[in-house]
PDB file of C-alpha atoms in Angstrom:
ATOM      1  CA  GLN A   7     -85.627  -4.210  57.507  1.00  0.00           C
ATOM      2  CA  VAL A   8     -87.901  -5.764  60.347  1.00  0.00           C
ATOM      3  CA  ARG A   9     -86.413  -5.662  63.326  1.00  0.00           C
ATOM      4  CA  LEU A  10     -87.875  -6.829  67.301  1.00  0.00           C
ATOM      5  CA  VAL A  11     -84.969  -6.471  69.861  1.00  0.00           C
ATOM      6  CA  GLU A  12     -85.750  -7.782  73.151  1.00  0.00           C
ATOM      7  CA  SER A  13     -83.695  -7.054  76.421  1.00  0.00           C
ATOM      8  CA  GLY A  14     -84.069  -6.916  80.435  1.00  0.00           C
ATOM      9  CA  GLY A  15     -83.980 -10.867  80.343  1.00  0.00           C
ATOM     10  CA  GLU A  16     -81.980 -11.476  83.667  1.00  0.00           C
ATOM     11  CA  LEU A  17     -81.615 -13.547  86.659  1.00  0.00           C
ATOM     12  CA  VAL A  18     -84.079 -12.711  89.780  1.00  0.00           C
ATOM     13  CA  GLN A  19     -85.284 -14.131  92.964  1.00  0.00           C
ATOM     14  CA  ALA A  20     -88.938 -15.495  93.164  1.00  0.00           C
ATOM     15  CA  GLY A  21     -91.142 -12.518  94.507  1.00  0.00           C
ATOM     16  CA  GLY A  22     -88.819 -10.495  92.489  1.00  0.00           C
ATOM     17  CA  SER A  23     -89.416  -7.743  89.557  1.00  0.00           C
ATOM     18  CA  GLN A  24     -88.220  -7.219  85.989  1.00  0.00           C
ATOM     19  CA  ARG A  25     -88.845  -5.176  83.109  1.00  0.00           C
ATOM     20  CA  LEU A  26     -88.306  -6.725  79.657  1.00  0.00           C
ATOM     21  CA  SER A  27     -88.154  -4.135  76.603  1.00  0.00           C
ATOM     22  CA  CYS A  28     -88.982  -4.382  73.143  1.00  0.00           C
ATOM     23  CA  ALA A  29     -87.592  -2.047  70.704  1.00  0.00           C
ATOM     24  CA  ALA A  30     -88.711  -1.888  66.917  1.00  0.00           C
ATOM     25  CA  SER A  31     -87.849  -0.991  64.072  1.00  0.00           C
ATOM     26  CA  GLY A  32     -88.200  -1.317  59.835  1.00  0.00           C
ATOM     27  CA  PHE A  33     -92.423  -0.773  60.189  1.00  0.00           C
ATOM     28  CA  THR A  34     -95.085   1.568  61.393  1.00  0.00           C
ATOM     29  CA  PHE A  35     -94.541   0.484  65.483  1.00  0.00           C
ATOM     30  CA  SER A  36     -97.753   2.952  65.942  1.00  0.00           C
ATOM     31  CA  ARG A  37    -100.245   1.403  63.437  1.00  0.00           C
ATOM     32  CA  TYR A  38     -99.580  -2.846  64.877  1.00  0.00           C
ATOM     33  CA  ALA A  39    -100.835  -5.165  67.844  1.00  0.00           C
ATOM     34  CA  MET A  40     -98.019  -5.614  70.324  1.00  0.00           C
ATOM     35  CA  GLY A  41     -97.657  -8.717  72.083  1.00  0.00           C
ATOM     36  CA  TRP A  42     -95.416 -10.683  74.499  1.00  0.00           C
ATOM     37  CA  PHE A  43     -95.147 -14.455  74.549  1.00  0.00           C
ATOM     38  CA  ARG A  44     -93.210 -16.856  76.353  1.00  0.00           C
ATOM     39  CA  GLN A  45     -91.977 -20.432  75.707  1.00  0.00           C
ATOM     40  CA  ALA A  46     -90.431 -22.801  78.532  1.00  0.00           C
ATOM     41  CA  ILE A  47     -88.137 -25.470  77.889  1.00  0.00           C
ATOM     42  CA  GLY A  48     -90.332 -28.377  77.053  1.00  0.00           C
ATOM     43  CA  LYS A  49     -93.140 -26.930  76.132  1.00  0.00           C
ATOM     44  CA  GLU A  50     -95.116 -24.625  73.596  1.00  0.00           C
ATOM     45  CA  ARG A  51     -94.978 -20.855  72.951  1.00  0.00           C
ATOM     46  CA  GLU A  52     -97.614 -19.491  75.215  1.00  0.00           C
ATOM     47  CA  PHE A  53     -99.169 -15.763  74.946  1.00  0.00           C
ATOM     48  CA  VAL A  54     -98.632 -13.294  77.965  1.00  0.00           C
ATOM     49  CA  ALA A  55    -100.021 -10.201  76.735  1.00  0.00           C
ATOM     50  CA  ALA A  56    -100.590  -7.572  74.412  1.00  0.00           C
ATOM     51  CA  MET A  57    -101.815  -4.567  73.330  1.00  0.00           C
ATOM     52  CA  ARG A  58    -103.710  -3.197  70.756  1.00  0.00           C
ATOM     53  CA  TRP A  59    -102.822   0.377  68.646  1.00  0.00           C
ATOM     54  CA  ARG A  60    -106.729   0.912  67.538  1.00  0.00           C
ATOM     55  CA  ASP A  61    -107.773   1.707  70.872  1.00  0.00           C
ATOM     56  CA  GLY A  62    -104.815   0.601  73.832  1.00  0.00           C
ATOM     57  CA  ALA A  63    -106.898  -2.294  75.016  1.00  0.00           C
ATOM     58  CA  THR A  64    -105.044  -4.764  76.735  1.00  0.00           C
ATOM     59  CA  TYR A  65    -105.169  -8.402  76.975  1.00  0.00           C
ATOM     60  CA  TYR A  66    -102.953 -10.984  79.434  1.00  0.00           C
ATOM     61  CA  SER A  67    -102.892 -14.467  80.290  1.00  0.00           C
ATOM     62  CA  ASP A  68    -105.086 -15.675  83.196  1.00  0.00           C
ATOM     63  CA  SER A  69    -101.159 -16.527  84.994  1.00  0.00           C
ATOM     64  CA  VAL A  70    -100.083 -13.418  84.718  1.00  0.00           C
ATOM     65  CA  LYS A  71    -103.060 -10.933  84.751  1.00  0.00           C
ATOM     66  CA  ASP A  72    -102.360  -8.510  88.042  1.00  0.00           C
ATOM     67  CA  ARG A  73     -99.144  -9.260  88.067  1.00  0.00           C
ATOM     68  CA  PHE A  74     -97.426  -8.446  84.393  1.00  0.00           C
ATOM     69  CA  THR A  75     -98.400  -4.296  83.255  1.00  0.00           C
ATOM     70  CA  ILE A  76     -97.667  -3.665  79.276  1.00  0.00           C
ATOM     71  CA  SER A  77     -97.115  -0.862  77.682  1.00  0.00           C
ATOM     72  CA  ARG A  78     -95.722   0.981  74.717  1.00  0.00           C
ATOM     73  CA  ASP A  79     -94.086   4.207  73.616  1.00  0.00           C
ATOM     74  CA  ASN A  80     -95.097   4.887  70.063  1.00  0.00           C
ATOM     75  CA  ALA A  81     -92.304   8.017  69.949  1.00  0.00           C
ATOM     76  CA  LEU A  82     -90.034   5.290  70.772  1.00  0.00           C
ATOM     77  CA  ASN A  83     -91.410   2.438  68.795  1.00  0.00           C
ATOM     78  CA  ALA A  84     -90.474   0.412  72.128  1.00  0.00           C
ATOM     79  CA  LEU A  85     -92.896  -1.983  74.039  1.00  0.00           C
ATOM     80  CA  TYR A  86     -92.466  -2.983  77.431  1.00  0.00           C
ATOM     81  CA  LEU A  87     -93.402  -5.928  80.242  1.00  0.00           C
ATOM     82  CA  GLN A  88     -93.027  -4.909  83.702  1.00  0.00           C
ATOM     83  CA  MET A  89     -93.347  -8.128  85.636  1.00  0.00           C
ATOM     84  CA  ASN A  90     -93.860  -8.193  89.518  1.00  0.00           C
ATOM     85  CA  SER A  91     -94.278 -10.838  92.248  1.00  0.00           C
ATOM     86  CA  LEU A  92     -92.292 -13.440  89.701  1.00  0.00           C
ATOM     87  CA  LYS A  93     -92.961 -16.990  90.159  1.00  0.00           C
ATOM     88  CA  PRO A  94     -90.342 -20.077  89.328  1.00  0.00           C
ATOM     89  CA  GLU A  95     -93.277 -21.193  86.499  1.00  0.00           C
ATOM     90  CA  ASP A  96     -92.290 -17.330  85.040  1.00  0.00           C
ATOM     91  CA  ALA A  97     -89.045 -19.214  83.782  1.00  0.00           C
ATOM     92  CA  ALA A  98     -88.954 -18.752  80.157  1.00  0.00           C
ATOM     93  CA  VAL A  99     -87.835 -17.623  76.836  1.00  0.00           C
ATOM     94  CA  TYR A 100     -89.578 -14.193  76.093  1.00  0.00           C
ATOM     95  CA  TYR A 101     -90.342 -12.465  72.610  1.00  0.00           C
ATOM     96  CA  CYS A 102     -91.856  -9.686  71.107  1.00  0.00           C
ATOM     97  CA  ALA A 103     -94.521  -9.289  68.595  1.00  0.00           C
ATOM     98  CA  ALA A 104     -96.066  -7.527  66.203  1.00  0.00           C
ATOM     99  CA  ASP A 105     -99.628  -8.121  64.801  1.00  0.00           C
ATOM    100  CA  ARG A 106    -100.862  -6.064  61.725  1.00  0.00           C
ATOM    101  CA  PHE A 107    -104.408  -6.494  62.840  1.00  0.00           C
ATOM    102  CA  GLY A 108    -104.352  -7.173  66.432  1.00  0.00           C
ATOM    103  CA  SER A 109    -107.880  -8.346  66.145  1.00  0.00           C
ATOM    104  CA  PRO A 110    -110.012  -8.611  69.916  1.00  0.00           C
ATOM    105  CA  GLY A 111    -110.832 -12.346  68.924  1.00  0.00           C
ATOM    106  CA  THR A 112    -107.298 -13.843  67.515  1.00  0.00           C
ATOM    107  CA  ILE A 113    -104.556 -11.767  69.652  1.00  0.00           C
ATOM    108  CA  ARG A 114    -103.445 -14.330  71.679  1.00  0.00           C
ATOM    109  CA  GLU A 115    -102.726 -16.800  68.743  1.00  0.00           C
ATOM    110  CA  PRO A 116     -98.922 -16.517  68.119  1.00  0.00           C
ATOM    111  CA  ASN A 117     -99.558 -17.343  64.398  1.00  0.00           C
ATOM    112  CA  LYS A 118    -101.468 -14.047  63.591  1.00  0.00           C
ATOM    113  CA  TYR A 119     -98.387 -12.642  64.332  1.00  0.00           C
ATOM    114  CA  ASP A 120     -96.509 -11.343  61.812  1.00  0.00           C
ATOM    115  CA  TYR A 121     -93.027 -10.162  62.691  1.00  0.00           C
ATOM    116  CA  TRP A 122     -90.925 -11.800  66.293  1.00  0.00           C
ATOM    117  CA  GLY A 123     -88.002 -11.219  68.051  1.00  0.00           C
ATOM    118  CA  GLN A 124     -85.147 -13.508  69.356  1.00  0.00           C
ATOM    119  CA  GLY A 125     -86.496 -13.401  72.617  1.00  0.00           C
ATOM    120  CA  THR A 126     -84.809 -12.907  76.321  1.00  0.00           C
ATOM    121  CA  GLN A 127     -84.257 -15.051  78.928  1.00  0.00           C
ATOM    122  CA  VAL A 128     -85.942 -14.804  82.082  1.00  0.00           C
ATOM    123  CA  THR A 129     -84.863 -16.920  84.964  1.00  0.00           C
ATOM    124  CA  VAL A 130     -86.392 -16.953  88.448  1.00  0.00           C
ATOM    125  CA  SER A 131     -84.796 -17.989  91.409  1.00  0.00           C
ATOM    126  CA  SER A 132     -87.021 -20.091  94.078  1.00  0.00           C
TER     127      SER A 132
END
């Protein structure tokens, strides 16, 4: 049974930092591209960051580039998102997801991902 379980979401002040984790099981984690998406109230789910398994290439949305860092530990089947300099507009439910192919042209598209977690809430106070 495939499982993706996010953790680490909590209330943080603007300018602060937070690290999200995603524990994966039930599939060959090391052979999947992994991504982080987020969805704020009243908005569509949007791409945040992703990492390919083939070459370790990383991708970021313009809104988080230079503030967020995606990483993975294949030995632990874990995905991470280090978030620095948080802004109120970063508040959302954050989801991790797994993409079997991880094509550069589609890695930002949520409908290309095969598995999803339930999400973890990040709240940023101003």
